[in-house]
Short mmCIF file of C-alpha atoms and ligand atoms in Angstrom, two decimals:
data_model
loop_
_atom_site.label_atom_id
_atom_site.label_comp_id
_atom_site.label_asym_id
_atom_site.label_seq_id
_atom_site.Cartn_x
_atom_site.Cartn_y
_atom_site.Cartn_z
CA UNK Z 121 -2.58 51.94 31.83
CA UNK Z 122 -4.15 54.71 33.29
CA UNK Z 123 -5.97 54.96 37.37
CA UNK Z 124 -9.04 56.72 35.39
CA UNK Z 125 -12.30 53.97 35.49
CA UNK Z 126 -12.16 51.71 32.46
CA UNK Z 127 -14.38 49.96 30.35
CA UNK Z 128 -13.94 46.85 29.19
CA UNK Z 129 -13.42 46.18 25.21
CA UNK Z 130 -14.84 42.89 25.83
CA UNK Z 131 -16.71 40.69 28.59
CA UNK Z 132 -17.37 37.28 28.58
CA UNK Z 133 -17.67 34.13 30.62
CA UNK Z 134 -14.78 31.65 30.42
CA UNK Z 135 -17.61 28.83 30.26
CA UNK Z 136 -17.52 27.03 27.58
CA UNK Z 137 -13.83 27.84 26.41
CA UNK Z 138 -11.54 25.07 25.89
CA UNK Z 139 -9.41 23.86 28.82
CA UNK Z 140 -5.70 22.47 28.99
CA UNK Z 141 -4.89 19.53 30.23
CA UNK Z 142 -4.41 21.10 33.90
CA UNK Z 143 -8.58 21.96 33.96
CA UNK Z 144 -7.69 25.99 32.98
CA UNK Z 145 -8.62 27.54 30.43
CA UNK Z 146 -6.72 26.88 27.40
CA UNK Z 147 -3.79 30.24 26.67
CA UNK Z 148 -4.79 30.29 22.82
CA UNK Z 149 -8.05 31.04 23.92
CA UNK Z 150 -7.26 33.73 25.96
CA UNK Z 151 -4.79 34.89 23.29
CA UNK Z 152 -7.62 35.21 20.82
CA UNK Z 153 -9.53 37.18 23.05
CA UNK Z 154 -6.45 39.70 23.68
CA UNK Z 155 -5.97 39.74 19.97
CA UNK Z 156 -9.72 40.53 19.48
CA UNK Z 157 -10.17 43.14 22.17
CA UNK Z 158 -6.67 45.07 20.87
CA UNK Z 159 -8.25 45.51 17.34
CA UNK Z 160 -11.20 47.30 19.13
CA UNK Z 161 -9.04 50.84 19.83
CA UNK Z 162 -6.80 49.78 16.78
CA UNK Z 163 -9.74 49.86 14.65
CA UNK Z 164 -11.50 52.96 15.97
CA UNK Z 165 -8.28 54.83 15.50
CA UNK Z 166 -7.43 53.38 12.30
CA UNK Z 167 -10.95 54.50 11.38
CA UNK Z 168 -11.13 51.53 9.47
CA UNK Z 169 -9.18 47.61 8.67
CA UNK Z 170 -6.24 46.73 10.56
CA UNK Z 171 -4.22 43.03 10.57
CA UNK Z 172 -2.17 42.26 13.53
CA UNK Z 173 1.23 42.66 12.85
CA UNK Z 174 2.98 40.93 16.06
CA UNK Z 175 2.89 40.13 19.23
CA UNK Z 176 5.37 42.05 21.05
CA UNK Z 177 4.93 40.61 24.86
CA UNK Z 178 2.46 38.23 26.44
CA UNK Z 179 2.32 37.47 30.19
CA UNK Z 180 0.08 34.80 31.66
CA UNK Z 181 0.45 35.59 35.59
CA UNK Z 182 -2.65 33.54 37.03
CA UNK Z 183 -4.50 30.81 35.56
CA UNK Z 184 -8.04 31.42 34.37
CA UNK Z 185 -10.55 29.21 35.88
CA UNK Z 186 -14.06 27.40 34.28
CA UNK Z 187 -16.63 29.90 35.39
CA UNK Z 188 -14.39 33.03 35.94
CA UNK Z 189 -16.06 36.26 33.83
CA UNK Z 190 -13.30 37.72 31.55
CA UNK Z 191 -13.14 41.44 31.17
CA UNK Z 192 -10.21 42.84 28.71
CA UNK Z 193 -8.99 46.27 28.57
CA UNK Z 194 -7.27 47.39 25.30
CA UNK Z 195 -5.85 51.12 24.99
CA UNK Z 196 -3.69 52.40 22.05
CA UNK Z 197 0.28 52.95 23.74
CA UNK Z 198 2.42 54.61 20.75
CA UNK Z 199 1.37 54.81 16.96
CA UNK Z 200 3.74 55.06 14.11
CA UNK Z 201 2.77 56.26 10.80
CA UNK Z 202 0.27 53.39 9.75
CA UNK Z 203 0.85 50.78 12.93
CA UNK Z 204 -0.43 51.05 16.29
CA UNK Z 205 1.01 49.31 19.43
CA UNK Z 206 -2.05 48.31 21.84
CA UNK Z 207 -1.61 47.21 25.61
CA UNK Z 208 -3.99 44.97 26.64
CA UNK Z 209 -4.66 43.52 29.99
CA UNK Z 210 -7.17 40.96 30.83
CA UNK Z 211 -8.77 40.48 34.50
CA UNK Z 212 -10.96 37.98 35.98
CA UNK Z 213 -13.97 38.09 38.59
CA UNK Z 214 -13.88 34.51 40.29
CA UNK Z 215 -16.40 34.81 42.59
CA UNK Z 216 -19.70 36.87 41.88
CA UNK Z 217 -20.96 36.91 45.53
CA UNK Z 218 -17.57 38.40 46.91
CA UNK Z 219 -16.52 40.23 43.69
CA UNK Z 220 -12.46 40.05 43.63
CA UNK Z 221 -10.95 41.48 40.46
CA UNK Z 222 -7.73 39.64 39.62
CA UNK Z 223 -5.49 40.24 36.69
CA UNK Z 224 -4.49 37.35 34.91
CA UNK Z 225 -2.85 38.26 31.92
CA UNK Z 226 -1.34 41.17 29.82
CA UNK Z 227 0.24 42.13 26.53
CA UNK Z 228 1.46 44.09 23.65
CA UNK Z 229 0.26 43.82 19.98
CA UNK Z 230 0.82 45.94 16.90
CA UNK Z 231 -2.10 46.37 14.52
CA UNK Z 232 -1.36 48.02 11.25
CA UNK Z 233 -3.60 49.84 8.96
CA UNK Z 234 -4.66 48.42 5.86
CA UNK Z 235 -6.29 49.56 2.93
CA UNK Z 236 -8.68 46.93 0.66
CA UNK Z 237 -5.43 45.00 -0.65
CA UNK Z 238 -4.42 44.53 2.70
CA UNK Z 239 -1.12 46.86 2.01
CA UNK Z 240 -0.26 49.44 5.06
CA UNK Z 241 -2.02 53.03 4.73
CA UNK Z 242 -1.38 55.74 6.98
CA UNK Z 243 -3.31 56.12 9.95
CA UNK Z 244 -5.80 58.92 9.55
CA UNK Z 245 -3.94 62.59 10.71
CA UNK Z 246 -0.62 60.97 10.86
C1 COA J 356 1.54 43.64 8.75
C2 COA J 356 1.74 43.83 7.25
C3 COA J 356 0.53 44.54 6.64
C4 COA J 356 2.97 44.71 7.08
O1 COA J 356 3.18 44.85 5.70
P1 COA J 356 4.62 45.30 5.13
O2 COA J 356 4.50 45.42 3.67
O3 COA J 356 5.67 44.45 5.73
O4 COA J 356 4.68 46.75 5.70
P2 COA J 356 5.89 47.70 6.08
O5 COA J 356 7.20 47.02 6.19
O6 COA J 356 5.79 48.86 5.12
O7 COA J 356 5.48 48.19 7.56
C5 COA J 356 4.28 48.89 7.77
C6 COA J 356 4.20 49.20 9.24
O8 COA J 356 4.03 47.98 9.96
C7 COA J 356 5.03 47.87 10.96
N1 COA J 356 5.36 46.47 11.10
C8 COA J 356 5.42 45.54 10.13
N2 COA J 356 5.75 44.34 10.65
C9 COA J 356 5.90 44.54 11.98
C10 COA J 356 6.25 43.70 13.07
N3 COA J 356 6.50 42.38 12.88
N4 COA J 356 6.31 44.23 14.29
C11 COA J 356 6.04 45.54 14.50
N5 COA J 356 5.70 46.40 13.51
C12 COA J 356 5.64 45.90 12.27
C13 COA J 356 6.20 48.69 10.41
O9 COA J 356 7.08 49.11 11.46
C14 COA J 356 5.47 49.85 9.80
O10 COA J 356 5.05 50.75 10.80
P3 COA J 356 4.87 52.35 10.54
O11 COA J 356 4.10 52.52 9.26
O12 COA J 356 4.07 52.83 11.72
O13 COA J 356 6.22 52.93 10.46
C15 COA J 356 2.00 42.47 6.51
O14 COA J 356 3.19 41.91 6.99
C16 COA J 356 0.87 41.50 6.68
O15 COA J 356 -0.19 41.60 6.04
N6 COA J 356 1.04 40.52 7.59
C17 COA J 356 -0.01 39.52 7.85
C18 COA J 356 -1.01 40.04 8.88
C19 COA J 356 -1.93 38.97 9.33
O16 COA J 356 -2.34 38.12 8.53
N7 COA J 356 -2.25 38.97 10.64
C20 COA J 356 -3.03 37.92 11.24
C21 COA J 356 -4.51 38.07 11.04
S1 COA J 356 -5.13 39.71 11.28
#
């Protein structure tokens, strides 16, 4: 990832998300939201449908906490001719009086393109 500012693809309090059986907040959950935020680039450079393909890395490195507010970064790393590989990285602020941004989690998915039967088309200039 790059030291420019970033936006986030997605935001969103870890509330009412399901927790394991340690209090945290559930890993499939957060998984869905990684999987969710990396279509968001996949789909704007795809210019259209995309299925994820696989899940090339996932890293949990701190738990995520009841309350923390969720911010996930997705950028397109390396395309091929109709898949994309996406890095994604999700952070957490625990505490909004004494904002702390920590990074709890990060990974690599490929999205391919798709055309209406679902079947790999090229990505648009490639
Ligand atoms: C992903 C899918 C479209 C690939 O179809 P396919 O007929 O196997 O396609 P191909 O073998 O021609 O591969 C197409 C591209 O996908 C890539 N790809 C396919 N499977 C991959 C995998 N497991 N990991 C990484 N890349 C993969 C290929 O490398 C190729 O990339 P390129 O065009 O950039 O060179 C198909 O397997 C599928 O629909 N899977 C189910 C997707 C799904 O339901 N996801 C969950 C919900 S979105």
């Amino acid at each position: 990832m790059s030291d420019t500012p970033r936006e986030p693809c997605l935001r969103l309090p870890a509330a009412a998300a399901p927790t394991n059986a340690g209090g945290d907040i559930f890993g499939g959950w957060i998984m869905a939201q990684m999987d969710i935020a990396g279509s968001i680039p996949a789909v704007r450079r795809a210019r259209g449908r995309v299925v994820t393909a696989a899940v090339e890395a996932m890293h949990f490195r701190r738990p995520v906490q009841r309350g923390d507010m969720v911010s996930l970064y997705a950028e397109v790393l390396t395309e091929g001719r109709s898949s994309m590989t996406v890095a994604v990285e999700v952070c957490v602020e625990r505490n909004p009086y004494e904002p702390e941004i920590l990074t709890v989690a990060d990974g690599r998915l490929v999205y391919v393109a798709v055309d209406a039967d679902g079947k790999p088309r090229p990505l648009p200039g490639a």
